[in-house]
PDB file of C-alpha atoms in Angstrom:
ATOM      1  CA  UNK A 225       0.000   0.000   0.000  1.00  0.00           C
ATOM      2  CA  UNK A 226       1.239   3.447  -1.071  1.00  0.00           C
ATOM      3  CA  UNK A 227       2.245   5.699   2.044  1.00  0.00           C
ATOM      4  CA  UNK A 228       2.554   9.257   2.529  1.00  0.00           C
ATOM      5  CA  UNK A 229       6.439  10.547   4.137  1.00  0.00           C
ATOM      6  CA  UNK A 230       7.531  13.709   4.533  1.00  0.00           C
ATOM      7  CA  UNK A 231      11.658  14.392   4.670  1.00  0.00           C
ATOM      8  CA  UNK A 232      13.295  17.133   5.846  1.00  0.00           C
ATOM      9  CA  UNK A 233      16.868  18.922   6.654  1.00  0.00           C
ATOM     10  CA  UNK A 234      17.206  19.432  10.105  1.00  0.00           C
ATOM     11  CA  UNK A 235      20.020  21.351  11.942  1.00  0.00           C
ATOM     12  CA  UNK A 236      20.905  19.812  15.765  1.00  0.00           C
ATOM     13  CA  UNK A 237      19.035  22.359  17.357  1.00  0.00           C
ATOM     14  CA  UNK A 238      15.591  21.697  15.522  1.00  0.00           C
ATOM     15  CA  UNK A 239      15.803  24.361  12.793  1.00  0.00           C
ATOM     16  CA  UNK A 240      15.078  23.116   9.270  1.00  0.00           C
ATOM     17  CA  UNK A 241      15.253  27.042   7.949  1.00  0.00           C
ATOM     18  CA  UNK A 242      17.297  30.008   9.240  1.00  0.00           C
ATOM     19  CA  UNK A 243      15.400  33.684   9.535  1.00  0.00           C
ATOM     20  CA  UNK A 244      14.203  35.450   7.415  1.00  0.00           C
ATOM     21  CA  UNK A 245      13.586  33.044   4.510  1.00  0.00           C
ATOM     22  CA  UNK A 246      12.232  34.433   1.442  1.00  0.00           C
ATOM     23  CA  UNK A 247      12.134  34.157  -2.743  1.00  0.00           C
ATOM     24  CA  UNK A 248      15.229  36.305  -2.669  1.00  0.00           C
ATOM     25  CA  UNK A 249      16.719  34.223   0.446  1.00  0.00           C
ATOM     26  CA  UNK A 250      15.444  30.431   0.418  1.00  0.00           C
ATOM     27  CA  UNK A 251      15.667  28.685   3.442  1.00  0.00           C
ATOM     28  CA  UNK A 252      16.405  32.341   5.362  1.00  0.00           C
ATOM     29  CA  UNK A 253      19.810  32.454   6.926  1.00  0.00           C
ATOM     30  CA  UNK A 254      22.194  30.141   7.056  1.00  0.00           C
ATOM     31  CA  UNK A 255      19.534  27.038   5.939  1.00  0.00           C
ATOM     32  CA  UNK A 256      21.541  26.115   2.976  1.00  0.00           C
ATOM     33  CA  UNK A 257      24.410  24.488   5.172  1.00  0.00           C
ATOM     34  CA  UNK A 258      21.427  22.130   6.440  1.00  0.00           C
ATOM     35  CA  UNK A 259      21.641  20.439   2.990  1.00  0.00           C
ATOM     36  CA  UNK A 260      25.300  20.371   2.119  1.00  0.00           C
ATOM     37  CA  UNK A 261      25.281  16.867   2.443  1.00  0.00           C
ATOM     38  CA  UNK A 262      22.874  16.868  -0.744  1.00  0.00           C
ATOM     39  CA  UNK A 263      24.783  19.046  -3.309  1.00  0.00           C
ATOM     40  CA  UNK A 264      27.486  16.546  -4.303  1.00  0.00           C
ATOM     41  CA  UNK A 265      25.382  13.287  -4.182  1.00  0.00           C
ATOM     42  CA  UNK A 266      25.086  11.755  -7.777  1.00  0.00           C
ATOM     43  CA  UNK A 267      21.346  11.450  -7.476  1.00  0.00           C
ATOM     44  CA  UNK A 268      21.020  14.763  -6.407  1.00  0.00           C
ATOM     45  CA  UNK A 269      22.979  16.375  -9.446  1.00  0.00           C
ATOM     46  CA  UNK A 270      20.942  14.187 -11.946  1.00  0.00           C
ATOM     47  CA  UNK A 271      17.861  15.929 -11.128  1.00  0.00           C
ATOM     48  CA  UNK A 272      19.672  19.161 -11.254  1.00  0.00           C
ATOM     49  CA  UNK A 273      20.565  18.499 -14.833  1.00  0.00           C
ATOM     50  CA  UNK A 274      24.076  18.155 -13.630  1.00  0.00           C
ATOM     51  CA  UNK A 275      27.033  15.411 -14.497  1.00  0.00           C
ATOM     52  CA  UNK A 276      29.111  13.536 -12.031  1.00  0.00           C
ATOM     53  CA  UNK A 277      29.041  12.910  -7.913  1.00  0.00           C
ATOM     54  CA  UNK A 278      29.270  10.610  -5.517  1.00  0.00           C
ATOM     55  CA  UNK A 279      27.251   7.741  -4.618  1.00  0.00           C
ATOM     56  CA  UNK A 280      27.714   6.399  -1.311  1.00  0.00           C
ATOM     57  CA  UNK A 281      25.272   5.906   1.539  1.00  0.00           C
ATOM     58  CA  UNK A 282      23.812   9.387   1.267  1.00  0.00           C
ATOM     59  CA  UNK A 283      23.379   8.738  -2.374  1.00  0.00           C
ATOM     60  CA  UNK A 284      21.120   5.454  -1.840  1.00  0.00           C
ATOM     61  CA  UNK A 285      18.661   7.298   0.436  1.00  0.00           C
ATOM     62  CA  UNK A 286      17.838  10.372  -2.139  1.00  0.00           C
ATOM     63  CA  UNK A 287      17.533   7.882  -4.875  1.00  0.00           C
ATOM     64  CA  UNK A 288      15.137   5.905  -2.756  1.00  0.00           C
ATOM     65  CA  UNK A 289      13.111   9.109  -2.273  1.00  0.00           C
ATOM     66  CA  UNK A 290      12.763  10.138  -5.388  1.00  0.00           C
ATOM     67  CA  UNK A 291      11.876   6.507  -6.982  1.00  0.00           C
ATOM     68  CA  UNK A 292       9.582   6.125  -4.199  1.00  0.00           C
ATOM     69  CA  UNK A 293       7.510   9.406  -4.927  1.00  0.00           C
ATOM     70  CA  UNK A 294       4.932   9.468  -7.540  1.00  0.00           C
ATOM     71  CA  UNK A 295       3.399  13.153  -6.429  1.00  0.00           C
ATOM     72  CA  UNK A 296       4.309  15.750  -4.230  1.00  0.00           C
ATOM     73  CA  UNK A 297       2.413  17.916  -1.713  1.00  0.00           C
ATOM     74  CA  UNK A 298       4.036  21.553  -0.357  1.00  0.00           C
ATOM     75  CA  UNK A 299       3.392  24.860   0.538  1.00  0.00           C
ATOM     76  CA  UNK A 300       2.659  27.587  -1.139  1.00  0.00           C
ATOM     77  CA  UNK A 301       5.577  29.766   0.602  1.00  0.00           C
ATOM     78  CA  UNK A 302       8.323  26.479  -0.114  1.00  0.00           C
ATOM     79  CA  UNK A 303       7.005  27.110  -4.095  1.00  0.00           C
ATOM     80  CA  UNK A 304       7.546  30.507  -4.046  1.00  0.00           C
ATOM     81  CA  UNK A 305      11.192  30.170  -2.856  1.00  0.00           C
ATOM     82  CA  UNK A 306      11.918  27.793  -5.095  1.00  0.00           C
ATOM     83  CA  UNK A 307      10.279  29.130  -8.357  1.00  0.00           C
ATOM     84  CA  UNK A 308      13.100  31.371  -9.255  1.00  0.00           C
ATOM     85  CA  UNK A 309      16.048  28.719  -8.521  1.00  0.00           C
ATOM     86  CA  UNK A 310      14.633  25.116  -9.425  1.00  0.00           C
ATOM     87  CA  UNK A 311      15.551  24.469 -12.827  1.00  0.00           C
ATOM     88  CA  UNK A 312      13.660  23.178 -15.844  1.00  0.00           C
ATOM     89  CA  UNK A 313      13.299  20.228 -15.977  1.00  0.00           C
ATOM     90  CA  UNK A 314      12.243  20.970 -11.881  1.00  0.00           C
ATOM     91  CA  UNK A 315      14.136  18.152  -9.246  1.00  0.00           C
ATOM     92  CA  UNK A 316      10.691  16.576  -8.546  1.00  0.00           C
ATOM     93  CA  UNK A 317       9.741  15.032 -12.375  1.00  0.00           C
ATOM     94  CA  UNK A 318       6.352  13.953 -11.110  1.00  0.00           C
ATOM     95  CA  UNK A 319       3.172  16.048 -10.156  1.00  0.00           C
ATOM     96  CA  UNK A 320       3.165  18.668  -7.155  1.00  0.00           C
ATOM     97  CA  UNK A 321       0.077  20.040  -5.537  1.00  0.00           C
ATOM     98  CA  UNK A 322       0.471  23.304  -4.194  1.00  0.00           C
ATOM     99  CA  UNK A 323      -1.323  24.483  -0.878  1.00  0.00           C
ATOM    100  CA  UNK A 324      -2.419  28.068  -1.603  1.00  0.00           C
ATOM    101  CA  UNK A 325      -5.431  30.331  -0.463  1.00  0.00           C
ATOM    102  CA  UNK A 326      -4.439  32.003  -4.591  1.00  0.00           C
ATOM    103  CA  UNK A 327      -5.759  30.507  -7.228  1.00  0.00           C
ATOM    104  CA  UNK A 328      -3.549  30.269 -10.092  1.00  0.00           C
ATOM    105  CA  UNK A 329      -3.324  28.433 -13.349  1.00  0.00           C
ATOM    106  CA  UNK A 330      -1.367  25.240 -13.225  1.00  0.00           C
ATOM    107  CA  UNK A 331       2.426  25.757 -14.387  1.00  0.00           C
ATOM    108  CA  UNK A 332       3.649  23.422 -16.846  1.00  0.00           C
ATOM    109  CA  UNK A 333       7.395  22.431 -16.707  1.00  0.00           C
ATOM    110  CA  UNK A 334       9.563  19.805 -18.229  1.00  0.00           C
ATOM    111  CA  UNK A 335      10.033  15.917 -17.247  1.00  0.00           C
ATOM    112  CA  UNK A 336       7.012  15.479 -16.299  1.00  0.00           C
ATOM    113  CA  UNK A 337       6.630  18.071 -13.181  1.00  0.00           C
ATOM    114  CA  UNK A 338       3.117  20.449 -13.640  1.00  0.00           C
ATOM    115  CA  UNK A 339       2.692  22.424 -10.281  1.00  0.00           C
ATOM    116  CA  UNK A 340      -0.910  22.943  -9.679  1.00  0.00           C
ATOM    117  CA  UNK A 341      -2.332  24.845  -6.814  1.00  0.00           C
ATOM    118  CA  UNK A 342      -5.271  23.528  -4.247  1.00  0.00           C
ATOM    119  CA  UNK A 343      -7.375  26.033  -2.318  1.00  0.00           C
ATOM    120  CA  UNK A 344      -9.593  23.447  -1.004  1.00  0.00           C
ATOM    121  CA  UNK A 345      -7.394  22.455   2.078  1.00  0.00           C
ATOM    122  CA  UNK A 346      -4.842  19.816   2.794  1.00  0.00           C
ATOM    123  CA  UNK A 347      -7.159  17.221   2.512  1.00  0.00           C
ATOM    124  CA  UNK A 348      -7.852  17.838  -0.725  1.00  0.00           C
ATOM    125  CA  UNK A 349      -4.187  18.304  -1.995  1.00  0.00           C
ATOM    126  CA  UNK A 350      -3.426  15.186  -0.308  1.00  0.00           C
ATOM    127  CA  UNK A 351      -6.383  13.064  -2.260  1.00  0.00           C
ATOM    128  CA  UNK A 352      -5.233  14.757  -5.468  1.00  0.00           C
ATOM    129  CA  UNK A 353      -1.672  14.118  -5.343  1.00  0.00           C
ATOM    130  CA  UNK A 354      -2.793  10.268  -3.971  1.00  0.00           C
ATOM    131  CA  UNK A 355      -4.469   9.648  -7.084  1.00  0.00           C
ATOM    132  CA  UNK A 356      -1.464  11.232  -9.815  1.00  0.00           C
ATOM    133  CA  UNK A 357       0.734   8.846  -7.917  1.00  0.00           C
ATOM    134  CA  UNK A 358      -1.023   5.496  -8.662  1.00  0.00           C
ATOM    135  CA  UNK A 359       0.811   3.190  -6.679  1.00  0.00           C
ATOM    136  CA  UNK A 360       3.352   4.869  -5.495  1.00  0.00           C
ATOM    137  CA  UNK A 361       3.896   7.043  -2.349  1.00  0.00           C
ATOM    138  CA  UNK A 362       3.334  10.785  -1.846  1.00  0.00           C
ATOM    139  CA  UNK A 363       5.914  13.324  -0.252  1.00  0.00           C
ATOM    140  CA  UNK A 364       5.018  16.166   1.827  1.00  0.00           C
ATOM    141  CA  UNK A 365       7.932  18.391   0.952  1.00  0.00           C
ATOM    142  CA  UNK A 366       7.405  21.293   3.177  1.00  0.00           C
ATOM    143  CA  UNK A 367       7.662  23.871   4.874  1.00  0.00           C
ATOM    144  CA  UNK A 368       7.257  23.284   8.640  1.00  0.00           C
ATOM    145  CA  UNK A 369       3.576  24.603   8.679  1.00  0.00           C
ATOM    146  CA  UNK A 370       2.473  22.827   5.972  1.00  0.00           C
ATOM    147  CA  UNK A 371       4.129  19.061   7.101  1.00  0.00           C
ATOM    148  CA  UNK A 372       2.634  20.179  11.056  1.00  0.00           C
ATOM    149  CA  UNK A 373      -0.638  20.776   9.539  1.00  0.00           C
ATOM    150  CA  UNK A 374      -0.128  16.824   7.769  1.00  0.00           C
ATOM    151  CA  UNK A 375       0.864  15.728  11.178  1.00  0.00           C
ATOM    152  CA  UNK A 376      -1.931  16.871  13.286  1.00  0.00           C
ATOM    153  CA  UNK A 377      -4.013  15.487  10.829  1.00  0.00           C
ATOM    154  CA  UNK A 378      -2.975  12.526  11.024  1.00  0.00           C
ATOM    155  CA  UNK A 379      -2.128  12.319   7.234  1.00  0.00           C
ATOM    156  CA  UNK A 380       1.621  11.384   7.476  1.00  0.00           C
ATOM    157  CA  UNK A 381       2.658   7.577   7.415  1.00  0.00           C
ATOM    158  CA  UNK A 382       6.265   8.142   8.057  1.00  0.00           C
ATOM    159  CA  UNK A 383       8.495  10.694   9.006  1.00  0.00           C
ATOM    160  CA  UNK A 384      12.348  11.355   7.735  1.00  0.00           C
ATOM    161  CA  UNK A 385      14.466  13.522   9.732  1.00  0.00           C
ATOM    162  CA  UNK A 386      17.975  14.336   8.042  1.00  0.00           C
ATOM    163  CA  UNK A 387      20.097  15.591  10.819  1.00  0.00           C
ATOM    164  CA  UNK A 388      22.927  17.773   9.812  1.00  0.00           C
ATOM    165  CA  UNK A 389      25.890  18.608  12.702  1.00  0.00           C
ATOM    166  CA  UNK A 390      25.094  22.301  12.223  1.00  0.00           C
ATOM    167  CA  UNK A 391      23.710  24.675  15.404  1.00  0.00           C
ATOM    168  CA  UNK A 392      21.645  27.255  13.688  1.00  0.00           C
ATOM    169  CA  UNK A 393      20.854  29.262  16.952  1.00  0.00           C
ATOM    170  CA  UNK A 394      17.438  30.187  15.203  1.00  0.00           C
ATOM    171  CA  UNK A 395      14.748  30.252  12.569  1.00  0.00           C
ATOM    172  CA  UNK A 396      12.116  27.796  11.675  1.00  0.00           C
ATOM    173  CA  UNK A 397      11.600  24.584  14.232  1.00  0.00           C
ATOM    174  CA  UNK A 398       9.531  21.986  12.666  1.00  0.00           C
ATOM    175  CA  UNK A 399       7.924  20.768  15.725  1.00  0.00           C
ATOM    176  CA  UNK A 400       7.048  24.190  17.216  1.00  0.00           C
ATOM    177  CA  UNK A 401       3.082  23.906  18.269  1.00  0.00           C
ATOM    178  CA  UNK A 402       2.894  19.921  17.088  1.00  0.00           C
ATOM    179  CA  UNK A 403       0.674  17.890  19.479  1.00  0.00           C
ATOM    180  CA  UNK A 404       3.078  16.227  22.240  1.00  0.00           C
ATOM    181  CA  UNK A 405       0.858  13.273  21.521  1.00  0.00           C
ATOM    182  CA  UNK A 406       2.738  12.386  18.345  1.00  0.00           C
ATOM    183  CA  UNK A 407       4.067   9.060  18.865  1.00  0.00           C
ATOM    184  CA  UNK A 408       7.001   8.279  16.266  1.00  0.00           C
ATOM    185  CA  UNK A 409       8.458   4.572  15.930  1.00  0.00           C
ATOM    186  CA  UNK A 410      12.477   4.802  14.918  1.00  0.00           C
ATOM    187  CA  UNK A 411      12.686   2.319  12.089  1.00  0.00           C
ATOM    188  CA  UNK A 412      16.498   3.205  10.629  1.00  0.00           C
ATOM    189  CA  UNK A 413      19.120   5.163  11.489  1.00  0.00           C
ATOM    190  CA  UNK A 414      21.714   5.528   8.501  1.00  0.00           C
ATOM    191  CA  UNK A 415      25.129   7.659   9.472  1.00  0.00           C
ATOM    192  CA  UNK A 416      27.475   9.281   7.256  1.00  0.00           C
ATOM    193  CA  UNK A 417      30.330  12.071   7.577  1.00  0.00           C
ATOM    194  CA  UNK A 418      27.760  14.835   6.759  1.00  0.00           C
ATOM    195  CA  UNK A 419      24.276  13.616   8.063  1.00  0.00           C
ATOM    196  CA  UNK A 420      22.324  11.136  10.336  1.00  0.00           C
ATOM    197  CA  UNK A 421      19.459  10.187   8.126  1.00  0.00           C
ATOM    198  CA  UNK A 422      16.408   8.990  10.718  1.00  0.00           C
ATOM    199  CA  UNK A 423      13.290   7.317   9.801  1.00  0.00           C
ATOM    200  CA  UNK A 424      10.262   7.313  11.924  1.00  0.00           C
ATOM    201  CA  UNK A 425       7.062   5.563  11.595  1.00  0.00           C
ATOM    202  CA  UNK A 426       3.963   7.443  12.885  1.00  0.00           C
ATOM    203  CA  UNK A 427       2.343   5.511  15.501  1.00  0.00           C
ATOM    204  CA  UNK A 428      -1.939   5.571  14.993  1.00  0.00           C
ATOM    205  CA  UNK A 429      -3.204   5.588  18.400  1.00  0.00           C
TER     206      UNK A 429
END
């Protein structure tokens, strides 16, 4: 059965964005050294259109992610920091469903990507992006309002956490306001040089 994951950077001290995060600053201040990690990975480069990098541990967990998803869900503020920078073909080459309160005409990219934005609700984006994936699984991409609003829904099947050894001091805590009842279920634990990659399932009560 097809599941729905969300995966995120995360710095030691929570953050998975730095202040003051914007289209002209994605991932605010001093987020991009959350992802490092990422940037020479060989998966990673492919969907960037790029040649070359490594594959190694790191490597084998992106891959999996992005075989795994068949649709995407995120926010409208993660789109807008990422419209002017993703390139085209876009990293995701499947479906992503936009949560906006702005309507806007669905924008068409290369390899298979087509953003298209939901007013009707997380529910709804979620049921959408279910049914462009088939069989496969959907990712909640982010930001931290939009995956806590998947959370305390109850929407998420399993939760990846990609801790980076970084102390961001503050910014954007993905867990600020989420219900303490949250039970998570550590299923792997995968470390490298540049990252602990942890899995969670989400425990139903």
């Amino acid at each position: 059965m097809s599941k729905v994951f969300a995966s995120l950077g995360m710095s030691l001290d929570g953050f998975i964005a730095g202040p003051n995060a914007g289209p002209d600053n994605p991932l605010g201040d001093g987020g991009l050294r959350i992802h490092e990690w990422v940037e020479n990975i060989e998966s990673w480069r492919e969907r960037q259109s790029m040649a070359g990098g490594q594959s190694n541990a790191d490597d084998e967990i992106v891959r999996e992610n992005f075989n795994r998803a068949g649709a995407y869900v995120m926010g409208r503020r993660m789109f807008d920091e990422g419209e002017r920078g993703w390139p085209d073909p876009p990293p995701f080459r499947a479906p992503v469903f936009v949560l906006t309160s702005t309507p806007r005409e669905p924008w068409v990219r290369q390899g298979g990507t087509t953003f298209t934005f939901v007013t009707a609700g997380v529910e709804s984006a979620l049921a959408r992006a279910r049914e462009a994936a088939a069989s496969k699984d959907v990712q909640i991409s982010g930001g931290a309002h939009t995956v806590r609003q998947y959370l305390d829904a109850g929407l998420v099947d399993e939760l990846q956490i990609h801790l980076a050894p970084i102390v961001l001091g503050k910014g954007v805590r993905l867990f600020d306001d989420v219900s303490p009842d949250l039970a998570l279920e550590p299923t792997r634990a995968i470390h490298s040089p540049g990252v602990t990659h942890l899995t969670y399932q989400i425990v139903r009560p």
